[in-house]
PDB file of C-alpha atoms in Angstrom:
ATOM      1  CA  MET A   9      25.367 -77.048 -43.309  1.00 56.00           C
ATOM      2  CA  ASN A  10      25.676 -73.839 -45.254  1.00 59.00           C
ATOM      3  CA  LYS A  11      26.203 -70.229 -43.832  1.00 58.00           C
ATOM      4  CA  ILE A  12      22.608 -69.444 -43.278  1.00 57.00           C
ATOM      5  CA  ALA A  13      21.646 -72.654 -41.500  1.00 55.00           C
ATOM      6  CA  LYS A  14      24.730 -72.179 -38.981  1.00 58.00           C
ATOM      7  CA  ARG A  15      23.543 -68.276 -38.439  1.00 61.00           C
ATOM      8  CA  LEU A  16      20.026 -69.416 -37.434  1.00 58.00           C
ATOM      9  CA  TRP A  17      21.344 -72.058 -35.368  1.00 60.00           C
ATOM     10  CA  ILE A  18      23.355 -69.203 -33.555  1.00 67.00           C
ATOM     11  CA  VAL A  19      20.308 -67.224 -33.386  1.00 62.00           C
ATOM     12  CA  LEU A  20      18.378 -69.771 -31.865  1.00 63.00           C
ATOM     13  CA  LEU A  21      20.653 -70.536 -29.104  1.00 66.00           C
ATOM     14  CA  ILE A  22      20.829 -67.201 -28.175  1.00 67.00           C
ATOM     15  CA  VAL A  23      17.368 -66.507 -27.879  1.00 61.00           C
ATOM     16  CA  THR A  24      16.715 -69.976 -25.930  1.00 64.00           C
ATOM     17  CA  GLY A  25      19.496 -68.578 -23.498  1.00 63.00           C
ATOM     18  CA  ILE A  26      17.414 -65.360 -23.261  1.00 64.00           C
ATOM     19  CA  ILE A  27      14.322 -67.287 -22.898  1.00 61.00           C
ATOM     20  CA  LEU A  28      15.303 -69.843 -20.489  1.00 62.00           C
ATOM     21  CA  GLY A  29      16.980 -66.816 -18.338  1.00 59.00           C
ATOM     22  CA  ILE A  30      13.307 -65.069 -18.328  1.00 58.00           C
ATOM     23  CA  MET A  31      11.538 -68.306 -17.504  1.00 58.00           C
ATOM     24  CA  ALA A  32      13.788 -68.851 -14.533  1.00 56.00           C
ATOM     25  CA  ALA A  33      13.149 -65.126 -13.441  1.00 54.00           C
ATOM     26  CA  SER A  34       9.259 -65.963 -13.965  1.00 53.00           C
ATOM     27  CA  ALA A  35       9.643 -69.188 -11.876  1.00 52.00           C
ATOM     28  CA  VAL A  36      10.743 -67.409  -8.953  1.00 51.00           C
ATOM     29  CA  THR A  37       8.432 -64.200  -9.310  1.00 54.00           C
ATOM     30  CA  GLY A  38       5.465 -66.266 -10.326  1.00 52.00           C
ATOM     31  CA  ASN A  39       4.575 -63.472 -12.719  1.00 53.00           C
ATOM     32  CA  ASP A  40       1.953 -64.666 -15.204  1.00 54.00           C
ATOM     33  CA  ALA A  41       2.592 -61.761 -17.316  1.00 54.00           C
ATOM     34  CA  VAL A  42       6.159 -63.000 -17.808  1.00 51.00           C
ATOM     35  CA  ASN A  43       4.867 -66.301 -18.880  1.00 53.00           C
ATOM     36  CA  SER A  44       2.484 -64.982 -21.360  1.00 55.00           C
ATOM     37  CA  PHE A  45       5.189 -62.797 -23.166  1.00 53.00           C
ATOM     38  CA  VAL A  46       7.334 -66.050 -23.324  1.00 52.00           C
ATOM     39  CA  GLY A  47       4.763 -67.908 -25.193  1.00 55.00           C
ATOM     40  CA  THR A  48       4.315 -64.734 -27.402  1.00 56.00           C
ATOM     41  CA  LEU A  49       7.925 -64.535 -27.954  1.00 54.00           C
ATOM     42  CA  ILE A  50       8.650 -68.139 -28.775  1.00 53.00           C
ATOM     43  CA  THR A  51       5.677 -69.085 -30.761  1.00 56.00           C
ATOM     44  CA  PRO A  52       7.080 -67.530 -34.484  1.00 57.00           C
ATOM     45  CA  ILE A  53      10.475 -69.116 -33.401  1.00 53.00           C
ATOM     46  CA  HIS A  54       8.892 -72.649 -33.097  1.00 53.00           C
ATOM     47  CA  ARG A  55       7.253 -72.451 -36.533  1.00 56.00           C
ATOM     48  CA  VAL A  56      10.798 -72.231 -37.813  1.00 52.00           C
ATOM     49  CA  ALA A  57      12.312 -74.487 -35.536  1.00 50.00           C
ATOM     50  CA  SER A  58       9.923 -77.021 -35.827  1.00 51.00           C
ATOM     51  CA  SER A  59      11.493 -77.956 -39.223  1.00 50.00           C
ATOM     52  CA  PHE A  60      14.872 -79.021 -37.217  1.00 48.00           C
ATOM     53  CA  GLY A  61      12.966 -81.748 -35.589  1.00 49.00           C
ATOM     54  CA  ALA A  62      14.460 -82.116 -32.094  1.00 49.00           C
ATOM     55  CA  VAL A  63      14.580 -78.578 -31.531  1.00 49.00           C
ATOM     56  CA  GLY A  64      10.968 -78.220 -32.713  1.00 50.00           C
ATOM     57  CA  ASP A  65      10.099 -80.751 -30.165  1.00 55.00           C
ATOM     58  CA  PHE A  66      12.235 -78.695 -27.212  1.00 52.00           C
ATOM     59  CA  PHE A  67      10.420 -75.387 -28.101  1.00 51.00           C
ATOM     60  CA  ASP A  68       7.014 -77.405 -27.950  1.00 56.00           C
ATOM     61  CA  SER A  69       7.677 -78.373 -24.637  1.00 56.00           C
ATOM     62  CA  ILE A  70       8.591 -75.054 -23.706  1.00 52.00           C
ATOM     63  CA  ILE A  71       5.631 -73.464 -24.908  1.00 52.00           C
ATOM     64  CA  ASN A  72       3.123 -76.229 -23.494  1.00 57.00           C
ATOM     65  CA  SER A  73       4.843 -76.285 -19.902  1.00 58.00           C
ATOM     66  CA  GLY A  74       1.965 -74.549 -18.327  1.00 57.00           C
ATOM     67  CA  LYS A  75      -0.359 -77.097 -19.958  1.00 60.00           C
ATOM     68  CA  TYR A  76       1.634 -80.049 -19.115  1.00 62.00           C
ATOM     69  CA  LYS A  77       2.186 -79.102 -15.491  1.00 64.00           C
ATOM     70  CA  GLY A  78      -1.803 -78.650 -15.290  1.00 69.00           C
ATOM     71  CA  GLU A  79      -2.340 -82.130 -16.777  1.00 74.00           C
ATOM     72  CA  ASN A  80       0.038 -83.508 -14.060  1.00 77.00           C
ATOM     73  CA  GLU A  81      -1.736 -81.843 -11.271  1.00 79.00           C
ATOM     74  CA  ALA A  82      -5.069 -83.127 -12.328  1.00 79.00           C
ATOM     75  CA  LEU A  83      -3.620 -86.574 -12.571  1.00 79.00           C
ATOM     76  CA  ARG A  84      -1.891 -86.410  -8.886  1.00 79.00           C
ATOM     77  CA  GLU A  85      -5.239 -85.524  -8.049  1.00 77.00           C
ATOM     78  CA  ARG A  86      -6.865 -88.260  -9.421  1.00 77.00           C
ATOM     79  CA  ILE A  87      -4.470 -90.700  -7.998  1.00 80.00           C
ATOM     80  CA  ALA A  88      -4.971 -89.497  -4.689  1.00 75.00           C
ATOM     81  CA  SER A  89      -8.661 -89.803  -5.147  1.00 74.00           C
ATOM     82  CA  LEU A  90      -8.370 -93.317  -6.071  1.00 73.00           C
ATOM     83  CA  GLU A  91      -5.906 -94.302  -3.491  1.00 71.00           C
ATOM     84  CA  GLN A  92      -8.558 -93.003  -0.906  1.00 71.00           C
ATOM     85  CA  GLU A  93     -11.158 -95.048  -2.427  1.00 67.00           C
ATOM     86  CA  THR A  94      -9.084 -97.724  -2.088  1.00 70.00           C
ATOM     87  CA  ILE A  95      -8.522 -97.156   1.659  1.00 66.00           C
ATOM     88  CA  ASN A  96     -12.163 -96.997   1.860  1.00 61.00           C
ATOM     89  CA  ILE A  97     -13.190 -99.966  -0.024  1.00 64.00           C
ATOM     90  CA  ASP A  98     -10.702-102.194   2.423  1.00 59.00           C
ATOM     91  CA  THR A  99     -12.447-100.648   5.402  1.00 54.00           C
ATOM     92  CA  TYR A 100     -15.609-101.647   4.291  1.00 53.00           C
ATOM     93  CA  ILE A 101     -14.742-104.953   3.602  1.00 59.00           C
ATOM     94  CA  SER A 102     -13.210-105.413   6.912  1.00 57.00           C
ATOM     95  CA  GLU A 103     -16.120-104.058   8.675  1.00 55.00           C
ATOM     96  CA  ASN A 104     -18.603-106.525   6.691  1.00 57.00           C
ATOM     97  CA  GLU A 105     -16.225-109.261   7.475  1.00 60.00           C
ATOM     98  CA  ARG A 106     -16.184-108.494  11.353  1.00 57.00           C
ATOM     99  CA  LEU A 107     -20.209-108.084  11.138  1.00 56.00           C
ATOM    100  CA  ARG A 108     -20.272-111.314   9.310  1.00 58.00           C
ATOM    101  CA  ALA A 109     -18.509-113.105  11.925  1.00 57.00           C
ATOM    102  CA  LEU A 110     -20.474-111.781  14.652  1.00 56.00           C
ATOM    103  CA  LEU A 111     -23.629-112.807  12.804  1.00 56.00           C
ATOM    104  CA  ASP A 112     -22.581-116.164  12.410  1.00 56.00           C
ATOM    105  CA  MET A 113     -21.730-116.447  16.152  1.00 52.00           C
ATOM    106  CA  LYS A 114     -24.973-115.118  16.843  1.00 49.00           C
ATOM    107  CA  ASP A 115     -26.501-118.145  14.878  1.00 48.00           C
ATOM    108  CA  LEU A 116     -24.286-120.384  16.776  1.00 49.00           C
ATOM    109  CA  ARG A 117     -26.029-119.400  20.202  1.00 47.00           C
ATOM    110  CA  ASP A 118     -29.432-120.522  19.811  1.00 45.00           C
ATOM    111  CA  GLU A 119     -30.196-120.819  23.539  1.00 63.00           C
ATOM    112  CA  ALA A 120     -30.168-117.010  23.897  1.00 73.00           C
ATOM    113  CA  GLU A 121     -30.605-114.286  21.988  1.00 86.00           C
ATOM    114  CA  TYR A 122     -27.818-111.864  20.942  1.00 90.00           C
ATOM    115  CA  ALA A 123     -27.579-108.192  19.616  1.00 91.00           C
ATOM    116  CA  GLY A 124     -24.838-106.205  18.344  1.00 91.00           C
ATOM    117  CA  ALA A 125     -23.093-103.208  20.109  1.00 94.00           C
ATOM    118  CA  ASN A 126     -19.781-101.109  20.184  1.00 95.00           C
ATOM    119  CA  VAL A 127     -17.465-100.444  22.542  1.00 95.00           C
ATOM    120  CA  ILE A 128     -17.329 -96.877  23.481  1.00 94.00           C
ATOM    121  CA  SER A 129     -14.598 -96.535  26.175  1.00 92.00           C
ATOM    122  CA  ARG A 130     -12.700 -99.264  28.255  1.00 87.00           C
ATOM    123  CA  ASP A 131     -10.804 -98.926  31.512  1.00 82.00           C
ATOM    124  CA  SER A 132      -7.730-101.310  31.936  1.00 72.00           C
ATOM    125  CA  GLY A 133      -5.070-101.591  35.060  1.00 67.00           C
ATOM    126  CA  ASP A 134      -3.136-103.950  36.893  1.00 59.00           C
ATOM    127  CA  TRP A 135      -6.255-105.292  38.832  1.00 64.00           C
ATOM    128  CA  TYR A 136      -9.531-104.388  36.834  1.00 73.00           C
ATOM    129  CA  GLU A 137     -10.468-104.270  33.070  1.00 86.00           C
ATOM    130  CA  THR A 138     -13.658-103.406  31.931  1.00 91.00           C
ATOM    131  CA  ILE A 139     -15.500-101.897  28.810  1.00 94.00           C
ATOM    132  CA  VAL A 140     -18.454 -99.952  28.166  1.00 95.00           C
ATOM    133  CA  ILE A 141     -20.690-100.591  25.475  1.00 96.00           C
ATOM    134  CA  ASP A 142     -23.549 -98.314  23.685  1.00 95.00           C
ATOM    135  CA  ARG A 143     -26.636-100.649  24.358  1.00 95.00           C
ATOM    136  CA  GLY A 144     -28.442-100.584  27.695  1.00 95.00           C
ATOM    137  CA  SER A 145     -31.737-101.550  29.082  1.00 95.00           C
ATOM    138  CA  ALA A 146     -33.535 -99.773  26.530  1.00 94.00           C
ATOM    139  CA  GLY A 147     -32.122-102.422  24.062  1.00 93.00           C
ATOM    140  CA  GLY A 148     -32.877-105.189  26.140  1.00 93.00           C
ATOM    141  CA  VAL A 149     -29.470-105.644  28.258  1.00 95.00           C
ATOM    142  CA  GLU A 150     -29.773-106.750  31.810  1.00 94.00           C
ATOM    143  CA  LEU A 151     -27.583-107.432  34.736  1.00 94.00           C
ATOM    144  CA  ASN A 152     -25.044-110.607  33.798  1.00 94.00           C
ATOM    145  CA  SER A 153     -25.528-110.593  30.184  1.00 95.00           C
ATOM    146  CA  VAL A 154     -23.190-112.338  28.599  1.00 95.00           C
ATOM    147  CA  VAL A 155     -20.747-110.507  26.116  1.00 95.00           C
ATOM    148  CA  ILE A 156     -18.963-112.364  23.431  1.00 94.00           C
ATOM    149  CA  VAL A 157     -17.263-111.915  19.972  1.00 93.00           C
ATOM    150  CA  PRO A 158     -16.058-114.617  17.430  1.00 89.00           C
ATOM    151  CA  ASP A 159     -13.041-115.557  18.931  1.00 90.00           C
ATOM    152  CA  GLY A 160     -14.658-116.293  22.276  1.00 93.00           C
ATOM    153  CA  LEU A 161     -15.816-114.923  25.541  1.00 95.00           C
ATOM    154  CA  VAL A 162     -15.382-111.422  26.525  1.00 95.00           C
ATOM    155  CA  GLY A 163     -17.300-111.067  29.937  1.00 95.00           C
ATOM    156  CA  SER A 164     -20.765-109.971  31.520  1.00 96.00           C
ATOM    157  CA  VAL A 165     -22.539-107.078  32.296  1.00 96.00           C
ATOM    158  CA  VAL A 166     -22.294-105.434  35.781  1.00 95.00           C
ATOM    159  CA  GLU A 167     -24.148-102.154  35.305  1.00 95.00           C
ATOM    160  CA  VAL A 168     -26.773-101.158  33.128  1.00 96.00           C
ATOM    161  CA  GLY A 169     -27.884 -97.935  31.890  1.00 95.00           C
ATOM    162  CA  VAL A 170     -30.677 -96.795  29.408  1.00 96.00           C
ATOM    163  CA  ASP A 171     -28.434 -96.569  26.593  1.00 95.00           C
ATOM    164  CA  TYR A 172     -25.161 -98.154  27.799  1.00 96.00           C
ATOM    165  CA  ALA A 173     -23.783-101.133  29.892  1.00 96.00           C
ATOM    166  CA  LYS A 174     -20.511-101.792  31.720  1.00 96.00           C
ATOM    167  CA  VAL A 175     -19.137-105.087  31.095  1.00 96.00           C
ATOM    168  CA  LYS A 176     -16.591-106.904  33.274  1.00 94.00           C
ATOM    169  CA  THR A 177     -14.141-108.909  31.112  1.00 94.00           C
ATOM    170  CA  ILE A 178     -12.654-112.245  32.320  1.00 93.00           C
ATOM    171  CA  ASN A 179      -9.386-110.566  32.925  1.00 90.00           C
ATOM    172  CA  ASP A 180     -10.854-108.555  35.511  1.00 90.00           C
ATOM    173  CA  VAL A 181      -9.683-109.890  39.271  1.00 90.00           C
ATOM    174  CA  GLU A 182     -13.180-110.195  40.355  1.00 90.00           C
ATOM    175  CA  SER A 183     -14.086-112.345  37.493  1.00 92.00           C
ATOM    176  CA  SER A 184     -14.797-115.996  37.709  1.00 93.00           C
ATOM    177  CA  VAL A 185     -16.305-118.076  35.103  1.00 95.00           C
ATOM    178  CA  GLY A 186     -16.678-121.991  35.434  1.00 95.00           C
ATOM    179  CA  ALA A 187     -14.416-123.501  32.702  1.00 96.00           C
ATOM    180  CA  VAL A 188     -13.598-127.134  31.388  1.00 95.00           C
ATOM    181  CA  CYS A 189     -10.927-128.619  29.363  1.00 94.00           C
ATOM    182  CA  GLY A 190     -12.358-129.640  26.026  1.00 89.00           C
ATOM    183  CA  ARG A 191      -9.937-132.434  25.829  1.00 92.00           C
ATOM    184  CA  THR A 192      -9.982-134.075  28.991  1.00 93.00           C
ATOM    185  CA  ASN A 193     -13.128-132.804  30.766  1.00 93.00           C
ATOM    186  CA  ASP A 194     -10.909-131.498  33.579  1.00 94.00           C
ATOM    187  CA  MET A 195     -13.175-128.525  35.379  1.00 94.00           C
ATOM    188  CA  GLY A 196     -11.874-125.554  37.364  1.00 94.00           C
ATOM    189  CA  LEU A 197     -12.626-122.177  37.769  1.00 95.00           C
ATOM    190  CA  VAL A 198     -11.021-119.283  35.444  1.00 96.00           C
ATOM    191  CA  GLU A 199     -10.200-116.136  37.567  1.00 94.00           C
ATOM    192  CA  GLY A 200      -8.548-112.772  36.468  1.00 91.00           C
ATOM    193  CA  LYS A 201      -5.554-112.433  38.487  1.00 89.00           C
ATOM    194  CA  SER A 202      -3.187-109.495  39.165  1.00 84.00           C
ATOM    195  CA  GLY A 203      -0.003-109.795  37.299  1.00 85.00           C
ATOM    196  CA  LEU A 204      -1.625-111.563  34.355  1.00 88.00           C
ATOM    197  CA  THR A 205      -4.183-108.978  33.667  1.00 84.00           C
ATOM    198  CA  PRO A 206      -2.082-106.632  31.478  1.00 83.00           C
ATOM    199  CA  GLN A 207      -0.575-109.629  29.741  1.00 87.00           C
ATOM    200  CA  GLY A 208      -4.052-110.721  28.402  1.00 88.00           C
ATOM    201  CA  LYS A 209      -4.044-113.716  30.531  1.00 92.00           C
ATOM    202  CA  CYS A 210      -6.082-115.441  33.312  1.00 94.00           C
ATOM    203  CA  SER A 211      -5.569-118.293  35.770  1.00 95.00           C
ATOM    204  CA  LEU A 212      -7.534-121.730  35.807  1.00 95.00           C
ATOM    205  CA  ASN A 213      -7.712-122.484  39.406  1.00 93.00           C
ATOM    206  CA  TYR A 214      -9.073-125.370  41.639  1.00 91.00           C
ATOM    207  CA  LEU A 215      -8.387-128.123  39.288  1.00 92.00           C
ATOM    208  CA  ASP A 216      -8.033-131.653  40.660  1.00 88.00           C
ATOM    209  CA  LYS A 217      -4.484-132.794  41.357  1.00 86.00           C
ATOM    210  CA  ASN A 218      -4.650-135.855  38.868  1.00 89.00           C
ATOM    211  CA  ALA A 219      -6.054-133.481  36.153  1.00 91.00           C
ATOM    212  CA  ARG A 220      -4.482-134.590  32.743  1.00 92.00           C
ATOM    213  CA  ILE A 221      -4.399-130.816  31.385  1.00 94.00           C
ATOM    214  CA  VAL A 222      -1.231-129.797  29.711  1.00 94.00           C
ATOM    215  CA  VAL A 223       0.485-126.610  27.887  1.00 95.00           C
ATOM    216  CA  GLY A 224      -1.597-126.067  24.698  1.00 94.00           C
ATOM    217  CA  ASP A 225      -5.145-127.355  25.848  1.00 95.00           C
ATOM    218  CA  ASN A 226      -8.232-125.388  24.898  1.00 96.00           C
ATOM    219  CA  ILE A 227     -10.185-123.882  27.835  1.00 96.00           C
ATOM    220  CA  GLU A 228     -13.907-123.363  27.300  1.00 95.00           C
ATOM    221  CA  THR A 229     -16.976-122.320  29.579  1.00 95.00           C
ATOM    222  CA  SER A 230     -18.675-125.316  31.293  1.00 93.00           C
ATOM    223  CA  GLY A 231     -22.026-124.081  31.817  1.00 90.00           C
ATOM    224  CA  ALA A 232     -21.859-124.294  35.551  1.00 87.00           C
ATOM    225  CA  GLY A 233     -22.959-120.966  37.654  1.00 83.00           C
ATOM    226  CA  GLY A 234     -25.782-120.266  35.720  1.00 84.00           C
ATOM    227  CA  ILE A 235     -24.554-117.361  33.990  1.00 90.00           C
ATOM    228  CA  PHE A 236     -22.275-118.289  30.969  1.00 92.00           C
ATOM    229  CA  PRO A 237     -23.396-120.781  28.508  1.00 91.00           C
ATOM    230  CA  LYS A 238     -21.471-124.002  27.938  1.00 91.00           C
ATOM    231  CA  GLY A 239     -19.012-124.090  25.008  1.00 91.00           C
ATOM    232  CA  LEU A 240     -17.625-120.422  24.935  1.00 93.00           C
ATOM    233  CA  ARG A 241     -13.905-120.406  24.159  1.00 94.00           C
ATOM    234  CA  ILE A 242     -12.020-118.670  27.052  1.00 96.00           C
ATOM    235  CA  GLY A 243      -8.261-119.516  26.004  1.00 95.00           C
ATOM    236  CA  LYS A 244      -5.056-121.551  25.918  1.00 96.00           C
ATOM    237  CA  VAL A 245      -3.068-123.158  28.474  1.00 96.00           C
ATOM    238  CA  THR A 246       0.499-121.666  28.586  1.00 96.00           C
ATOM    239  CA  GLU A 247       1.694-122.841  31.785  1.00 95.00           C
ATOM    240  CA  VAL A 248       0.360-125.584  34.335  1.00 93.00           C
ATOM    241  CA  VAL A 249       1.809-125.222  37.868  1.00 90.00           C
ATOM    242  CA  THR A 250       1.188-127.681  40.728  1.00 86.00           C
ATOM    243  CA  SER A 251       0.037-126.069  44.357  1.00 81.00           C
ATOM    244  CA  ALA A 252       2.811-125.955  47.130  1.00 75.00           C
ATOM    245  CA  ASP A 253       0.845-128.692  48.892  1.00 79.00           C
ATOM    246  CA  GLY A 254       0.428-130.818  45.773  1.00 78.00           C
ATOM    247  CA  LEU A 255      -3.236-130.882  46.319  1.00 80.00           C
ATOM    248  CA  THR A 256      -4.514-128.736  43.447  1.00 83.00           C
ATOM    249  CA  LEU A 257      -3.270-127.633  40.127  1.00 89.00           C
ATOM    250  CA  SER A 258      -3.578-124.240  38.393  1.00 92.00           C
ATOM    251  CA  CYS A 259      -3.051-122.906  35.078  1.00 95.00           C
ATOM    252  CA  GLU A 260      -1.969-119.682  33.287  1.00 95.00           C
ATOM    253  CA  ILE A 261      -4.555-119.229  30.542  1.00 95.00           C
ATOM    254  CA  GLU A 262      -3.842-116.912  27.437  1.00 95.00           C
ATOM    255  CA  ASN A 263      -6.947-115.293  26.565  1.00 95.00           C
ATOM    256  CA  ALA A 264      -8.910-116.129  23.112  1.00 94.00           C
ATOM    257  CA  VAL A 265      -9.978-112.674  23.223  1.00 94.00           C
ATOM    258  CA  ASP A 266      -7.539-109.576  22.770  1.00 90.00           C
ATOM    259  CA  VAL A 267      -9.998-107.348  24.939  1.00 87.00           C
ATOM    260  CA  SER A 268      -7.868-104.051  24.186  1.00 83.00           C
ATOM    261  CA  SER A 269      -8.568-104.419  20.547  1.00 87.00           C
ATOM    262  CA  VAL A 270     -12.403-105.517  20.783  1.00 91.00           C
ATOM    263  CA  THR A 271     -14.697-103.054  19.004  1.00 91.00           C
ATOM    264  CA  GLU A 272     -17.845-104.650  18.095  1.00 92.00           C
ATOM    265  CA  VAL A 273     -19.324-107.299  20.493  1.00 94.00           C
ATOM    266  CA  LEU A 274     -22.708-109.357  21.134  1.00 93.00           C
ATOM    267  CA  VAL A 275     -24.545-109.060  24.053  1.00 94.00           C
ATOM    268  CA  SER A 276     -27.249-111.241  25.217  1.00 92.00           C
ATOM    269  CA  ILE A 277     -30.809-109.787  25.624  1.00 89.00           C
ATOM    270  CA  GLY A 278     -33.965-110.530  27.245  1.00 75.00           C
ATOM    271  CA  LYS A 279     -32.688-112.931  30.143  1.00 53.00           C
TER     272      LYS A 279
END
């Protein structure tokens, strides 16, 4: 390398140091005038340094740093927008799947007409468990209207307003539903029970002592009582208990429907 080239390199290094110092100060103060000055200062140097390959690339990155920063910011905003669109699409798909399941459930219940409703509030405790839906007498809901979801039975309507209805769920201690074991045809009465309600469970009572029900059996509505149609899923047996006098059996039932997470239901209308 000749002396002229060496001197040029030295000058470039000195100027680079000065520019970097100015840029650091600019970054701290956010002064646009300083940024403009740096660009003006570097441009002629860049033309000379461009013939030195990597040095030219280095100065190019300095001159265009503002441009690159803007492009990066625009890309970040676009990525964030696409991510939000993906979330929205997933939400729509989930809602459509739930609505499709409700419609399929509705088609299976030829003996009654059902309409969709949203859960707008709920009241859960050790003894009582109710929900309120946004459909009332104006929408055809009546006392004792049956409320279901694709997973099974939710409960029945116990209070009706013009545009709302209160639903007593099968977890409620005042609830009772005629039930049958699909495998054995043993019949009993599913009732809410203190202590089980917070666990999302209820009790199957008044079974014959010779009932052949075992843990894992599915329990569904029997149609007895005139409120609930036959064949709605209630839950699965988790424990079988013999009464103290040995005359009857009872079972703990894990509900098919998690009432605490229900947001949309079907309610029978025009009964």
